[in-house]
Short mmCIF file of C-alpha atoms in Angstrom, two decimals:
data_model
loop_
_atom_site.label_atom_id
_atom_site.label_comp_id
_atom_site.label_asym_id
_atom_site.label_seq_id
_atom_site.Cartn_x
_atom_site.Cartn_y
_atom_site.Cartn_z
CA UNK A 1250 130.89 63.11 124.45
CA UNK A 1251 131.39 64.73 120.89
CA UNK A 1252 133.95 66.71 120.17
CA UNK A 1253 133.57 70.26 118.11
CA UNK A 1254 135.94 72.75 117.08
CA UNK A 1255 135.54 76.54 116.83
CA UNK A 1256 137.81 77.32 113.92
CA UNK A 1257 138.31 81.46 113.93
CA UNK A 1258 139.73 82.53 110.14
CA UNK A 1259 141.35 86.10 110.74
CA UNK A 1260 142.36 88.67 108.38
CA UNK A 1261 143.73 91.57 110.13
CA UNK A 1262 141.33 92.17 112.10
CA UNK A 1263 143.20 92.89 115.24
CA UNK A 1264 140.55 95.14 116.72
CA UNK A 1265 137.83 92.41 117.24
CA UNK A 1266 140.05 89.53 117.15
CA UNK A 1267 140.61 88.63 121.26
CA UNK A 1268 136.79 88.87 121.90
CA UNK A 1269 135.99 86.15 119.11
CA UNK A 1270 138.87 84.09 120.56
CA UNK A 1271 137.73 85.09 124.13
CA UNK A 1272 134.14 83.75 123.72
CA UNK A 1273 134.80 80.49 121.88
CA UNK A 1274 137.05 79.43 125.38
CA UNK A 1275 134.16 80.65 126.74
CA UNK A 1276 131.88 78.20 125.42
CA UNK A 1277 130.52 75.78 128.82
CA UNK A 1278 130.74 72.95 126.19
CA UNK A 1279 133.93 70.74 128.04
CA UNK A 1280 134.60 69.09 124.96
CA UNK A 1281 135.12 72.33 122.93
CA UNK A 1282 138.62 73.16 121.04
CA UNK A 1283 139.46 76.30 119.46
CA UNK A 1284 141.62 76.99 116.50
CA UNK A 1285 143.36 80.27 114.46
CA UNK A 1286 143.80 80.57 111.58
CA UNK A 1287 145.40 83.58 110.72
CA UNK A 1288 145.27 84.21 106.35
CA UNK A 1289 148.45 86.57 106.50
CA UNK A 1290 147.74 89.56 108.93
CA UNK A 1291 149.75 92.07 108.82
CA UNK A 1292 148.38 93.93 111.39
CA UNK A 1293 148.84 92.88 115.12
CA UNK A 1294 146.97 90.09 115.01
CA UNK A 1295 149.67 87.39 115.15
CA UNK A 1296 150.93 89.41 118.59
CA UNK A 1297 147.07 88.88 119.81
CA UNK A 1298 147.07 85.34 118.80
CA UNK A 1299 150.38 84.37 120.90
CA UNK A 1300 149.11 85.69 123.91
CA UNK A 1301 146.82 83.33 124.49
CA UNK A 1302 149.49 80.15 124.29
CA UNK A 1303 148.40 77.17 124.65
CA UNK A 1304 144.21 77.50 125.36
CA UNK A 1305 144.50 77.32 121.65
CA UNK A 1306 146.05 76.31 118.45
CA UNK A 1307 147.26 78.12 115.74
CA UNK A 1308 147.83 77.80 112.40
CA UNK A 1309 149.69 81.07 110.74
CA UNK A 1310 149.64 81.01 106.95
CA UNK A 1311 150.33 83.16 103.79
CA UNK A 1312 147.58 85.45 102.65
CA UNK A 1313 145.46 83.04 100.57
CA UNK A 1314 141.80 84.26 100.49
CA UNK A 1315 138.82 82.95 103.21
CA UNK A 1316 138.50 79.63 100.60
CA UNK A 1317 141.83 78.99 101.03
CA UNK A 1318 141.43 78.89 105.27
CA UNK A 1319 138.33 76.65 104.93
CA UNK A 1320 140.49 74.41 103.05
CA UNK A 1321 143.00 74.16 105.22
CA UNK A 1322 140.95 73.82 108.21
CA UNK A 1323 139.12 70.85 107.21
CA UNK A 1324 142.13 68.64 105.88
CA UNK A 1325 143.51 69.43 109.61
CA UNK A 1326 140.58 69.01 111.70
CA UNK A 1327 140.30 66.14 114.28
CA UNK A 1328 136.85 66.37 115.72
CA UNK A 1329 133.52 65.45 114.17
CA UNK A 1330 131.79 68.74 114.39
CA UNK A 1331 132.72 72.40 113.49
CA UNK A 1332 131.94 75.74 113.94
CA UNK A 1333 133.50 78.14 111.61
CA UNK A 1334 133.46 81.84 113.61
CA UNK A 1335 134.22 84.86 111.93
CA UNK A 1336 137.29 86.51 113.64
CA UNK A 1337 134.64 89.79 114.45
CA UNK A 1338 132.07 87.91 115.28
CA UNK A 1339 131.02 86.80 118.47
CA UNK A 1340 129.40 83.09 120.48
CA UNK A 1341 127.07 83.54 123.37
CA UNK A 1342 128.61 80.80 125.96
CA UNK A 1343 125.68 77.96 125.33
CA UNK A 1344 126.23 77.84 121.54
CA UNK A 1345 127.98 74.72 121.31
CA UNK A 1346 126.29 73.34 124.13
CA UNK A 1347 122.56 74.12 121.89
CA UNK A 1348 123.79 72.63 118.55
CA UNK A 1349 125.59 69.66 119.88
CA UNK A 1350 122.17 68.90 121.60
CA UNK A 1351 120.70 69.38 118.21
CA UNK A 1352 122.94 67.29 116.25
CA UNK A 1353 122.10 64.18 118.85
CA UNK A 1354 118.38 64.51 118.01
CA UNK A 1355 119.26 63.07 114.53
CA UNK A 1356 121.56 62.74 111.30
CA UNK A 1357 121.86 66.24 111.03
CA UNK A 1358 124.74 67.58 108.17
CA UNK A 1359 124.25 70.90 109.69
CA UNK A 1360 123.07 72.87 113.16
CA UNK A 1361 122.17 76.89 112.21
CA UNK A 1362 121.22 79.29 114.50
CA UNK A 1363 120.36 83.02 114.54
CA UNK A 1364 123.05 86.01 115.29
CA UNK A 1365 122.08 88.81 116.28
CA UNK A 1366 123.60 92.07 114.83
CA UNK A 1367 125.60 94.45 116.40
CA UNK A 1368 127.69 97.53 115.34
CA UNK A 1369 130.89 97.72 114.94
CA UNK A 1370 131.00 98.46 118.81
CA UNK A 1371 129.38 95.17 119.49
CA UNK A 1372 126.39 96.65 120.67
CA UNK A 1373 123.47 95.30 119.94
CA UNK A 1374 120.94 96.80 117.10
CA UNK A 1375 118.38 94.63 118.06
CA UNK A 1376 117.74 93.33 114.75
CA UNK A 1377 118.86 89.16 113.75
CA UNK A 1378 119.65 87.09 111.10
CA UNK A 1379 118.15 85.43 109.38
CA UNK A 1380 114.40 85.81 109.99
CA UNK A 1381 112.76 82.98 108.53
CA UNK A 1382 113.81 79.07 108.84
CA UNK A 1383 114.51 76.66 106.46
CA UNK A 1384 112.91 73.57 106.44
CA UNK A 1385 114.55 70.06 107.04
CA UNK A 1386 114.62 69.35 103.42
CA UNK A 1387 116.16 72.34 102.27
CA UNK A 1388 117.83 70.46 99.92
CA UNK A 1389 115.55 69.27 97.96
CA UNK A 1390 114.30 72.67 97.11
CA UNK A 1391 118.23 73.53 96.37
CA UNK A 1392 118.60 70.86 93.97
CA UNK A 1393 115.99 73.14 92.06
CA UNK A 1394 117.57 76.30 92.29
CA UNK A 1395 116.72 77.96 95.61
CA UNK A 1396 118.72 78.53 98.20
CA UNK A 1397 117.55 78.45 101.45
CA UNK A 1398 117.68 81.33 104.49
CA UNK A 1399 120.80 80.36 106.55
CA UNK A 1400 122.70 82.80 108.76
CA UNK A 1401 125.90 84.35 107.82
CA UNK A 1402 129.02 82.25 108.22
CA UNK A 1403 129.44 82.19 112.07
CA UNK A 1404 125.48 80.73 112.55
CA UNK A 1405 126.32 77.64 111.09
CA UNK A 1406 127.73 74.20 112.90
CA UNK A 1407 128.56 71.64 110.65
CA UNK A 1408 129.20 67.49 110.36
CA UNK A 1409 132.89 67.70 109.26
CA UNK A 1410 132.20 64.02 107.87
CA UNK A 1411 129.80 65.99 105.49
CA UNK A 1412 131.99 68.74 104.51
CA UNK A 1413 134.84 67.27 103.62
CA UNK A 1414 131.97 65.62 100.39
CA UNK A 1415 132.45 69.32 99.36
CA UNK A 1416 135.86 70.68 100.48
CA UNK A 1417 138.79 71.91 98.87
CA UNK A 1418 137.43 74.15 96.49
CA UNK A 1419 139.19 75.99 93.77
CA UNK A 1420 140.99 79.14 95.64
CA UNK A 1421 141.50 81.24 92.27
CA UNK A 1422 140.51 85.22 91.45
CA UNK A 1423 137.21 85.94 92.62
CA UNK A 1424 136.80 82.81 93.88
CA UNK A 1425 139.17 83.79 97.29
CA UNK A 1426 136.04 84.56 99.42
CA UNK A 1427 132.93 83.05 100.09
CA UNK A 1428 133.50 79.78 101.43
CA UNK A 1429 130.37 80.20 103.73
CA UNK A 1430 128.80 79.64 100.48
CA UNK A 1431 130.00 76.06 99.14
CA UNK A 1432 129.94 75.20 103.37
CA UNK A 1433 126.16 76.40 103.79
CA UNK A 1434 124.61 75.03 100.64
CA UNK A 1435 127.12 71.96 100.03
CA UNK A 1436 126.46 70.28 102.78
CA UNK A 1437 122.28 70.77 102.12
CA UNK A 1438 123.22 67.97 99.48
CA UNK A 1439 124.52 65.88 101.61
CA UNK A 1440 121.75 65.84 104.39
CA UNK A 1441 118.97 67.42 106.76
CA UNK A 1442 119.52 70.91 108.25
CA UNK A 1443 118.53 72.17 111.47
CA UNK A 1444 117.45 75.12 112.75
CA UNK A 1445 117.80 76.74 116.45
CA UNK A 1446 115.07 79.33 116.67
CA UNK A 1447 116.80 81.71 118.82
CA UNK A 1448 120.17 83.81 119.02
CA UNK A 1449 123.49 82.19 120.39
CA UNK A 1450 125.73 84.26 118.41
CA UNK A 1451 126.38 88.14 117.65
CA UNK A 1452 127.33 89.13 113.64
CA UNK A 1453 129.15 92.57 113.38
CA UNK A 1454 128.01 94.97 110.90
CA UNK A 1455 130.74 97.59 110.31
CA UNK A 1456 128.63 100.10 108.69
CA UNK A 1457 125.57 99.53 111.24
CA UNK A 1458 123.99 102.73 110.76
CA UNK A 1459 120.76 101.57 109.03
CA UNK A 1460 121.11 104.92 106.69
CA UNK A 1461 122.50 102.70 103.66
CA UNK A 1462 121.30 99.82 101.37
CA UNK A 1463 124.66 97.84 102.62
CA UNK A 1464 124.44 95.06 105.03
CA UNK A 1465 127.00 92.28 104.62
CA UNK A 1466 130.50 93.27 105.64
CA UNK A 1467 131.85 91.46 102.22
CA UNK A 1468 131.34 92.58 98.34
CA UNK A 1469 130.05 95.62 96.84
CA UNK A 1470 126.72 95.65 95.81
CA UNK A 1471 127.91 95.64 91.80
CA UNK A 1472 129.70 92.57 92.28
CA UNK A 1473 128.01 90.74 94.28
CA UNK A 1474 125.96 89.12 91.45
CA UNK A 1475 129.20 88.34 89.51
CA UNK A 1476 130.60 86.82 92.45
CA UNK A 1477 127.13 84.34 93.63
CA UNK A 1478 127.35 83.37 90.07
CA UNK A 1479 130.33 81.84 89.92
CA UNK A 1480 130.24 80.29 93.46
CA UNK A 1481 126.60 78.30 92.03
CA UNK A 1482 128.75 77.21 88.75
CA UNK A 1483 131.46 75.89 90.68
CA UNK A 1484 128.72 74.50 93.40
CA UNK A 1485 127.03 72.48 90.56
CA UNK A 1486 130.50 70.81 88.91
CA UNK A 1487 131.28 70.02 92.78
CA UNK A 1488 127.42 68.55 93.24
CA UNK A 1489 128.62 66.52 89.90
CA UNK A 1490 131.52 65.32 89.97
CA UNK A 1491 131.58 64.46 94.13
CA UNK A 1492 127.97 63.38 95.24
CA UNK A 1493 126.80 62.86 91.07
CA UNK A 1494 124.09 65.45 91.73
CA UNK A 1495 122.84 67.84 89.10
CA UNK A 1496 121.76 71.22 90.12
CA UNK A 1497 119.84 73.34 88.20
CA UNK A 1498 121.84 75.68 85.64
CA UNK A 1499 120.49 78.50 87.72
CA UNK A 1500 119.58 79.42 91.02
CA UNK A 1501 116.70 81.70 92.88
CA UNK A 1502 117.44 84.14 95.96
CA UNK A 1503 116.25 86.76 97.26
CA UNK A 1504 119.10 88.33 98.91
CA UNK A 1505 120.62 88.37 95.50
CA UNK A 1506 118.20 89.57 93.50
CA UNK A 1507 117.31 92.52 96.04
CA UNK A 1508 120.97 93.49 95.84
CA UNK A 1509 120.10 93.78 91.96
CA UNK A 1510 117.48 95.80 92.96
CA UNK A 1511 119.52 98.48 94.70
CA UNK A 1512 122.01 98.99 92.84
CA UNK A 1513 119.15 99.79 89.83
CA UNK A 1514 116.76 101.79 91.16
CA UNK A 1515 118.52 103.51 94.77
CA UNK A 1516 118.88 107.02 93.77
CA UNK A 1517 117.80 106.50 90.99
CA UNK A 1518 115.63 109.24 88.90
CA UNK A 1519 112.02 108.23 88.30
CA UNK A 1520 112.60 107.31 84.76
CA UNK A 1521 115.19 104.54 85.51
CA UNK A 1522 113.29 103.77 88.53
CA UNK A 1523 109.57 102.51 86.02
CA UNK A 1524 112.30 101.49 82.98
CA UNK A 1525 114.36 98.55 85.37
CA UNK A 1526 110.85 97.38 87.16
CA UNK A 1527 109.05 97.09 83.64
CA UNK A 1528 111.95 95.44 81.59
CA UNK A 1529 113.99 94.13 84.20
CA UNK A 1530 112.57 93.40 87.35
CA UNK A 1531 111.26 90.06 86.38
CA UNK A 1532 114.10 87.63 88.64
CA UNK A 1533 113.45 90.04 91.76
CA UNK A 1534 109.41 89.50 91.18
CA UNK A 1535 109.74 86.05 91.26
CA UNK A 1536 112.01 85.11 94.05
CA UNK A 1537 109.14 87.29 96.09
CA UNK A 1538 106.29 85.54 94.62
CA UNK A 1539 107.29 82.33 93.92
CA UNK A 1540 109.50 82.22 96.92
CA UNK A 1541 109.12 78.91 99.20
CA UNK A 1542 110.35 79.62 102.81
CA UNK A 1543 107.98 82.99 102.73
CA UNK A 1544 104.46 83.62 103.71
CA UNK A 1545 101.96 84.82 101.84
CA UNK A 1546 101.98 88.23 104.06
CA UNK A 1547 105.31 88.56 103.44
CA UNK A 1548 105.37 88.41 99.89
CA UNK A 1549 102.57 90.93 99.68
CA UNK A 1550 103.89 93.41 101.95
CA UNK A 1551 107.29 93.01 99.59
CA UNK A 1552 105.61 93.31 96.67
CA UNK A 1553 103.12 96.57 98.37
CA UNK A 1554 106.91 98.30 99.21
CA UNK A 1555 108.90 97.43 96.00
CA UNK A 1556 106.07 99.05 94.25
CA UNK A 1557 106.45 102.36 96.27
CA UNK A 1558 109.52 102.50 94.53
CA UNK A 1559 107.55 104.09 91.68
CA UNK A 1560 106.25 106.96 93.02
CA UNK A 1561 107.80 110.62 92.05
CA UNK A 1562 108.82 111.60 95.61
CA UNK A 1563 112.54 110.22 95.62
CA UNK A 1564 113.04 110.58 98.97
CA UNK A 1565 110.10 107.72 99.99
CA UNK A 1566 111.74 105.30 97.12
CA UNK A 1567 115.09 105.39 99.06
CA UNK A 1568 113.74 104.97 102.08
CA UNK A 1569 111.87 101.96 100.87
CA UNK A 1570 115.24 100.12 98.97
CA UNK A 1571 117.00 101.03 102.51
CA UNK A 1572 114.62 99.31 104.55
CA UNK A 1573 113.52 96.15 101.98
CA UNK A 1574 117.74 96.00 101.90
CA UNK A 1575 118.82 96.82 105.32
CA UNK A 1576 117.13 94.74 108.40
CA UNK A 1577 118.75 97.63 110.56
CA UNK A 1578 116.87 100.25 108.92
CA UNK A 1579 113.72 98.75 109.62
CA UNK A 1580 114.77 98.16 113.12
CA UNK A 1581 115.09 102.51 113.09
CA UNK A 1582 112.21 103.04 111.53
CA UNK A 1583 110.36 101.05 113.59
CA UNK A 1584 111.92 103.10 116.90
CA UNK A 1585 111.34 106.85 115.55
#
């Protein structure tokens, strides 16, 4: 039998901590080991971490940045396969049993599954990510520029044979966070990705009212372009140098480009609103329509809602950026 680990990075997050620790012992995988990494806490997370002795391991380092943990991890790890949770996130208790199945059906880099959200309660919203799959070849259409729909960090089991092809990366500045990113996509270049079609995890969304155009739990909307950027420039001089692949000098996505989007034209007054989608909306239009992993339906109906963005009634084009941004406001729209 295969050996995984479930490697939990923490940050002071004391409040959510136990239950992420609670539910990777509770995996009914036997061969299953669980590891902490705290990055620095200084809340009482270290005091939560002791208390469960010896059903896990530890590893209690100075605050370095999420790279920095990812790092670490993989020089230590001593199983094959990994599953990096995020410390307020959540596995259901067949997880690893599901992706180690998966990873037996072939020479699979990487197992990804869907989460569904919850609020910062851990209830669910009934609303998951991601909602479309990405084919086996996923990196083929990377090596072009587009990166494929994967779930957030804790959906994602990987061969650690594969990435330790990517890992360390550089730790500096901005560069602290986002580790998911060179894990999710880096290992695409190494091999085929799988997909489970259904949930086995739960991602926590700490503002999980469906009432803003925020849905990840990391960067601001205004630098989250500034921050993708730079993870795709180091991505390609990795791809180089390591596994001499060259990826294009610039990269498609949706979820980036719709973040551009929001920040433009949300609250915006009709004026700025028709001045971005005339001179600057052409990225956003083209990661809809030229888009690979969506249906034609889907890239109408985006394209039918962006444009409603343009009418005079403000209220209606904030409504529209909140639900083309936020999965959960579509999920309460959908229930009124």
């Amino acid at each position: 039998m295969n050996h995984v680990t479930v490697v939990i990075c923490n940050y002071n997050y004391e409040n959510y901590l136990a239950t992420a620790i609670e539910s990777a012992l509770g995996q009914d995988y036997p061969a299953t080991r669980v590891i902490v990494i705290d990055d620095g806490s200084t809340d009482g997370s270290r005091a939560i971490i002791e208390t469960f002795g010896t059903r896990i391991s530890s590893i209690l380092k100075e605050n370095g940045g999420q790279v920095s943990a990812y790092n670490h991890a993989i020089q230590v790890l001593e199983t094959d396969y990994v599953i990096f949770l995020d410390s307020d996130d959540v596995l259901y208790p067949g997880a690893v049993s599901e992706v180690m199945r998966i990873f037996a059906t072939g020479d699979w880099v990487k197992v990804q599954f869907r989460l569904d959200v919850m609020d910062g309660t851990g209830a669910s919203t009934g609303a998951y990510v991601p909602h479309v799959d990405p084919p086996a070849d996923c990196g083929k259409l990377l090596l072009g520029g587009w990166l494929y729909p994967s779930p957030p960090a804790s959906g994602n089991a990987y061969s650690v044979s594969a990435l330790r092809r990517i890992f360390p990366v550089p730790e500096a500045g901005i560069n602290r966070y986002g580790a998911d990113f060179y894990a999710i996509y880096g290992v695409a270049l190494v091999g085929r990705v799988a997909a489970v079609r259904k949930s086995l995890g739960g991602y926590r969304v700490h503002n999980a009212g469906g009432a803003t155009v925020s849905f990840a739990n990391s960067e601001q909307l205004n630098k989250a372009p500034e921050a993708v950027n730079l993870r795709w420039a180091i991505l390609r001089d990795i791809a180089r140098a390591r596994l001499q692949v060259e990826l294009a000098p610039t990269f498609h996505d949706f979820a980036l480009e719709k973040t551009r989007f929001c920040s433009s034209v949300y609250r915006a007054t009709l004026q700025t609103r028709w001045r971005w989608m005339l001179r600057d909306s052409g990225h956003y239009l083209h990661t809809i329509v030229a888009n690979p992993f969506w249906s034609l339906k889907k890239k109408l109906g985006t394209l039918v809602l962006s444009s409603l963005c343009l009418v005079p009634y403000s209220p209606l084009s904030d409504f529209v950026v909140r639900y083309i941004a936020n999965p959960l406001a579509r999920r309460r729209a959908v229930g009124r």
